[in-house]
């Protein structure tokens, strides 16, 4: 009987292909939007989680608070320096390792080849702290840092650009006004939001300070590893207290820096992504509502057009429940087909959308989104199909058979 | 007795007016009978057929079908009787559009819950019986009026009903095709099917062995007669 109903439904839908398509457009668009956005958001989530997994749960990073709209820091001389980091390492026993991170764009030149990578000025502990390792050659040592050595490492993409991917070590590279010796190539990291972590040149922090001056080192990032994941919260509290004291911040003033833990970064990003999902969810809710009303409308038309058929079916033995089931299944089939088309369309949209933005992580469609899209579109069919189906079931066969 | 009707009354309410479409009809039908119901337009023929066919319930009176009091049954039980005990043939054929002849004949079996394979076999047998073997996959739009009515008759018979009800079955057919359909009814009756036929044409009524005449919802005359050429086909 169910199978019969499904066959009847498909036959009726196929008999009016264009009308069926237009009717389900609302549902198609709604489901496609949800799947498209979810696929992109999930792709991002996956990627961010993967990145953070990389630095580990013990990763702590401190930024200067440079928000010009924050009244706490407006008009203040915000500083976050290498010395702050050293003070933290000395005073907070939960901290295992530390590196300053100075970051800027810079021109480099190797004979006639030029490029504009990001320059990172970091400490010898950079590898452990950021879980980013050397692929070939060596990283610079504490001795290099103390000696302000003119040694550098290049990212794999920069090595490509300079044509030294095969044979990088020992080459002389002009970084800004100074010539460095390449001692290593970093491993491939990938991209995030268009920022390319493979197009980099890494030099000792002390050397960077010598070249760019103390003023440039006034606002840098400080990265730490705590000894264990249980320590990070306490470490954060101690670091905050220490930095406030060092920066002479009064009780009534807010911080001029920001301490972020890995789980907080994860929380923040998933909050943002969750917000996006919610907005899309609301839009989709409206689309499904409109789609559902479209289905109800077309089913009411169908019931009226097929009043005679309903009369015939009742005359040969269809019960009310049979007629109800037939039209309800037709409505659900219609909306579920719309859902399937929407899922496929949204999937395609997400994949293409993610590909279209350079450096964007691949789209990922989770099973639950597919299930949800299908379930929602079917539920819309049931909800908005009940009334027309009930009308069909209530048709008086005598009237119906007279109906022209 | 197959059908036992006592003092059947059907009143339609039309605004403030009451129409007594049936006004105290009593009639009995035995198994194997071939009855024509005649009367002018508006005399209550269709109303009586709808009541016999369990499509409608009477205002008062008693209707027994196979010793079961039908007017006390609920909707589902009536649907079941329509499915198993009644075979309807309409003036306007009433086949499902975009549905092959064979599938049309299968419809009552679907509601009877007959499994697919058996359904096919039984529908095919009926299609053969009404002489449409080579038309079984045609849709109604591709069939002539006479062929459509044959499909309708096959559909009416497929669940082996107790009674075949035909309301002006030749009303939309030319006289030659009408005669062919009547010849099919004659054969079906000879094979034991009980037939109640509504018509206003004496020629058509002449096929039956008994004629009931209605006027203004009352039985005017109920009389047996020799069927026209009934034996000639045998
Ligand atoms: N649904 C209805 N509502 C009101 N009056 C009806 C209805 N059906 C039939 N009637 C009336 O009942 C009478 C008998 O109708 P019907 O049984 O169709 O007659 P016939 O089939 O003999 O032409 C007519 O006067 C008709 O107008
Ligand atoms: Mg009539």
mmCIF file with all atom_site columns, N, CA and C in Angstrom, chain A residues 265-295:
data_model
loop_
_atom_site.group_PDB
_atom_site.id
_atom_site.type_symbol
_atom_site.label_atom_id
_atom_site.label_alt_id
_atom_site.label_comp_id
_atom_site.label_asym_id
_atom_site.label_entity_id
_atom_site.label_seq_id
_atom_site.pdbx_PDB_ins_code
_atom_site.Cartn_x
_atom_site.Cartn_y
_atom_site.Cartn_z
_atom_site.occupancy
_atom_site.B_iso_or_equiv
_atom_site.pdbx_formal_charge
_atom_site.auth_seq_id
_atom_site.auth_comp_id
_atom_site.auth_asym_id
_atom_site.auth_atom_id
_atom_site.pdbx_PDB_model_num
ATOM 1  N N  . UNK A 1 265 ? 40.132 30.169 22.053 1.00 0.00 ? 265 UNK A N  1
ATOM 2  C CA . UNK A 1 265 ? 40.141 30.452 20.615 1.00 0.00 ? 265 UNK A CA 1
ATOM 3  C C  . UNK A 1 265 ? 39.094 29.587 19.933 1.00 0.00 ? 265 UNK A C  1
ATOM 4  N N  . UNK A 1 266 ? 39.084 28.330 20.336 1.00 0.00 ? 266 UNK A N  1
ATOM 5  C CA . UNK A 1 266 ? 38.122 27.383 19.777 1.00 0.00 ? 266 UNK A CA 1
ATOM 6  C C  . UNK A 1 266 ? 36.704 27.852 20.064 1.00 0.00 ? 266 UNK A C  1
ATOM 7  N N  . UNK A 1 267 ? 36.499 28.304 21.322 1.00 0.00 ? 267 UNK A N  1
ATOM 8  C CA . UNK A 1 267 ? 35.181 28.783 21.731 1.00 0.00 ? 267 UNK A CA 1
ATOM 9  C C  . UNK A 1 267 ? 34.760 29.992 20.914 1.00 0.00 ? 267 UNK A C  1
ATOM 10 N N  . UNK A 1 268 ? 35.693 30.936 20.783 1.00 0.00 ? 268 UNK A N  1
ATOM 11 C CA . UNK A 1 268 ? 35.381 32.173 20.057 1.00 0.00 ? 268 UNK A CA 1
ATOM 12 C C  . UNK A 1 268 ? 35.017 31.864 18.614 1.00 0.00 ? 268 UNK A C  1
ATOM 13 N N  . UNK A 1 269 ? 35.837 31.039 17.965 1.00 0.00 ? 269 UNK A N  1
ATOM 14 C CA . UNK A 1 269 ? 35.550 30.760 16.561 1.00 0.00 ? 269 UNK A CA 1
ATOM 15 C C  . UNK A 1 269 ? 34.233 30.019 16.424 1.00 0.00 ? 269 UNK A C  1
ATOM 16 N N  . UNK A 1 270 ? 33.999 29.050 17.314 1.00 0.00 ? 270 UNK A N  1
ATOM 17 C CA . UNK A 1 270 ? 32.759 28.300 17.138 1.00 0.00 ? 270 UNK A CA 1
ATOM 18 C C  . UNK A 1 270 ? 31.557 29.169 17.493 1.00 0.00 ? 270 UNK A C  1
ATOM 19 N N  . UNK A 1 271 ? 31.774 30.199 18.344 1.00 0.00 ? 271 UNK A N  1
ATOM 20 C CA . UNK A 1 271 ? 30.694 31.149 18.637 1.00 0.00 ? 271 UNK A CA 1
ATOM 21 C C  . UNK A 1 271 ? 30.361 31.959 17.388 1.00 0.00 ? 271 UNK A C  1
ATOM 22 N N  . UNK A 1 272 ? 31.403 32.415 16.712 1.00 0.00 ? 272 UNK A N  1
ATOM 23 C CA . UNK A 1 272 ? 31.187 33.193 15.486 1.00 0.00 ? 272 UNK A CA 1
ATOM 24 C C  . UNK A 1 272 ? 30.500 32.328 14.434 1.00 0.00 ? 272 UNK A C  1
ATOM 25 N N  . UNK A 1 273 ? 31.040 31.115 14.263 1.00 0.00 ? 273 UNK A N  1
ATOM 26 C CA . UNK A 1 273 ? 30.473 30.225 13.252 1.00 0.00 ? 273 UNK A CA 1
ATOM 27 C C  . UNK A 1 273 ? 29.048 29.846 13.626 1.00 0.00 ? 273 UNK A C  1
ATOM 28 N N  . UNK A 1 274 ? 28.820 29.641 14.931 1.00 0.00 ? 274 UNK A N  1
ATOM 29 C CA . UNK A 1 274 ? 27.471 29.327 15.398 1.00 0.00 ? 274 UNK A CA 1
ATOM 30 C C  . UNK A 1 274 ? 26.519 30.475 15.097 1.00 0.00 ? 274 UNK A C  1
ATOM 31 N N  . UNK A 1 275 ? 27.016 31.712 15.250 1.00 0.00 ? 275 UNK A N  1
ATOM 32 C CA . UNK A 1 275 ? 26.197 32.887 14.933 1.00 0.00 ? 275 UNK A CA 1
ATOM 33 C C  . UNK A 1 275 ? 25.793 32.897 13.469 1.00 0.00 ? 275 UNK A C  1
ATOM 34 N N  . UNK A 1 276 ? 26.778 32.618 12.600 1.00 0.00 ? 276 UNK A N  1
ATOM 35 C CA . UNK A 1 276 ? 26.490 32.555 11.165 1.00 0.00 ? 276 UNK A CA 1
ATOM 36 C C  . UNK A 1 276 ? 25.421 31.501 10.906 1.00 0.00 ? 276 UNK A C  1
ATOM 37 N N  . UNK A 1 277 ? 25.623 30.330 11.518 1.00 0.00 ? 277 UNK A N  1
ATOM 38 C CA . UNK A 1 277 ? 24.690 29.238 11.301 1.00 0.00 ? 277 UNK A CA 1
ATOM 39 C C  . UNK A 1 277 ? 23.285 29.626 11.751 1.00 0.00 ? 277 UNK A C  1
ATOM 40 N N  . UNK A 1 278 ? 23.218 30.379 12.862 1.00 0.00 ? 278 UNK A N  1
ATOM 41 C CA . UNK A 1 278 ? 21.899 30.764 13.369 1.00 0.00 ? 278 UNK A CA 1
ATOM 42 C C  . UNK A 1 278 ? 21.181 31.710 12.424 1.00 0.00 ? 278 UNK A C  1
ATOM 43 N N  . UNK A 1 279 ? 21.934 32.689 11.914 1.00 0.00 ? 279 UNK A N  1
ATOM 44 C CA . UNK A 1 279 ? 21.323 33.634 10.975 1.00 0.00 ? 279 UNK A CA 1
ATOM 45 C C  . UNK A 1 279 ? 20.803 32.876 9.761  1.00 0.00 ? 279 UNK A C  1
ATOM 46 N N  . UNK A 1 280 ? 21.659 31.991 9.227  1.00 0.00 ? 280 UNK A N  1
ATOM 47 C CA . UNK A 1 280 ? 21.241 31.204 8.072  1.00 0.00 ? 280 UNK A CA 1
ATOM 48 C C  . UNK A 1 280 ? 20.039 30.345 8.429  1.00 0.00 ? 280 UNK A C  1
ATOM 49 N N  . UNK A 1 281 ? 20.074 29.782 9.637  1.00 0.00 ? 281 UNK A N  1
ATOM 50 C CA . UNK A 1 281 ? 18.959 28.949 10.084 1.00 0.00 ? 281 UNK A CA 1
ATOM 51 C C  . UNK A 1 281 ? 17.647 29.722 10.054 1.00 0.00 ? 281 UNK A C  1
ATOM 52 N N  . UNK A 1 282 ? 17.684 30.970 10.490 1.00 0.00 ? 282 UNK A N  1
ATOM 53 C CA . UNK A 1 282 ? 16.468 31.780 10.508 1.00 0.00 ? 282 UNK A CA 1
ATOM 54 C C  . UNK A 1 282 ? 15.968 32.023 9.089  1.00 0.00 ? 282 UNK A C  1
ATOM 55 N N  . UNK A 1 283 ? 16.921 32.359 8.189  1.00 0.00 ? 283 UNK A N  1
ATOM 56 C CA . UNK A 1 283 ? 16.543 32.584 6.796  1.00 0.00 ? 283 UNK A CA 1
ATOM 57 C C  . UNK A 1 283 ? 15.927 31.323 6.212  1.00 0.00 ? 283 UNK A C  1
ATOM 58 N N  . UNK A 1 284 ? 16.573 30.201 6.524  1.00 0.00 ? 284 UNK A N  1
ATOM 59 C CA . UNK A 1 284 ? 16.100 28.933 5.993  1.00 0.00 ? 284 UNK A CA 1
ATOM 60 C C  . UNK A 1 284 ? 14.728 28.591 6.558  1.00 0.00 ? 284 UNK A C  1
ATOM 61 N N  . UNK A 1 285 ? 14.530 28.903 7.836  1.00 0.00 ? 285 UNK A N  1
ATOM 62 C CA . UNK A 1 285 ? 13.221 28.661 8.435  1.00 0.00 ? 285 UNK A CA 1
ATOM 63 C C  . UNK A 1 285 ? 12.134 29.375 7.647  1.00 0.00 ? 285 UNK A C  1
ATOM 64 N N  . UNK A 1 286 ? 12.415 30.612 7.264  1.00 0.00 ? 286 UNK A N  1
ATOM 65 C CA . UNK A 1 286 ? 11.429 31.381 6.498  1.00 0.00 ? 286 UNK A CA 1
ATOM 66 C C  . UNK A 1 286 ? 11.233 30.748 5.121  1.00 0.00 ? 286 UNK A C  1
ATOM 67 N N  . UNK A 1 287 ? 12.366 30.352 4.490  1.00 0.00 ? 287 UNK A N  1
ATOM 68 C CA . UNK A 1 287 ? 12.266 29.734 3.162  1.00 0.00 ? 287 UNK A CA 1
ATOM 69 C C  . UNK A 1 287 ? 11.423 28.459 3.224  1.00 0.00 ? 287 UNK A C  1
ATOM 70 N N  . UNK A 1 288 ? 11.644 27.665 4.285  1.00 0.00 ? 288 UNK A N  1
ATOM 71 C CA . UNK A 1 288 ? 10.884 26.415 4.402  1.00 0.00 ? 288 UNK A CA 1
ATOM 72 C C  . UNK A 1 288 ? 9.409  26.704 4.669  1.00 0.00 ? 288 UNK A C  1
ATOM 73 N N  . UNK A 1 289 ? 9.144  27.747 5.440  1.00 0.00 ? 289 UNK A N  1
ATOM 74 C CA . UNK A 1 289 ? 7.754  28.121 5.707  1.00 0.00 ? 289 UNK A CA 1
ATOM 75 C C  . UNK A 1 289 ? 7.058  28.500 4.401  1.00 0.00 ? 289 UNK A C  1
ATOM 76 N N  . UNK A 1 290 ? 7.753  29.357 3.626  1.00 0.00 ? 290 UNK A N  1
ATOM 77 C CA . UNK A 1 290 ? 7.185  29.774 2.348  1.00 0.00 ? 290 UNK A CA 1
ATOM 78 C C  . UNK A 1 290 ? 7.022  28.557 1.438  1.00 0.00 ? 290 UNK A C  1
ATOM 79 N N  . UNK A 1 291 ? 8.069  27.699 1.415  1.00 0.00 ? 291 UNK A N  1
ATOM 80 C CA . UNK A 1 291 ? 8.000  26.487 0.603  1.00 0.00 ? 291 UNK A CA 1
ATOM 81 C C  . UNK A 1 291 ? 6.831  25.610 1.024  1.00 0.00 ? 291 UNK A C  1
ATOM 82 N N  . UNK A 1 292 ? 6.638  25.496 2.329  1.00 0.00 ? 292 UNK A N  1
ATOM 83 C CA . UNK A 1 292 ? 5.544  24.657 2.852  1.00 0.00 ? 292 UNK A CA 1
ATOM 84 C C  . UNK A 1 292 ? 4.188  25.199 2.449  1.00 0.00 ? 292 UNK A C  1
ATOM 85 N N  . UNK A 1 293 ? 4.052  26.512 2.497  1.00 0.00 ? 293 UNK A N  1
ATOM 86 C CA . UNK A 1 293 ? 2.771  27.110 2.096  1.00 0.00 ? 293 UNK A CA 1
ATOM 87 C C  . UNK A 1 293 ? 2.541  26.873 0.609  1.00 0.00 ? 293 UNK A C  1
ATOM 88 N N  . UNK A 1 294 ? 3.644  26.940 -0.175 1.00 0.00 ? 294 UNK A N  1
ATOM 89 C CA . UNK A 1 294 ? 3.543  26.630 -1.607 1.00 0.00 ? 294 UNK A CA 1
ATOM 90 C C  . UNK A 1 294 ? 3.035  25.215 -1.823 1.00 0.00 ? 294 UNK A C  1
ATOM 91 N N  . UNK A 1 295 ? 3.571  24.298 -1.029 1.00 0.00 ? 295 UNK A N  1
ATOM 92 C CA . UNK A 1 295 ? 3.155  22.890 -1.162 1.00 0.00 ? 295 UNK A CA 1
ATOM 93 C C  . UNK A 1 295 ? 1.690  22.736 -0.781 1.00 0.00 ? 295 UNK A C  1
#
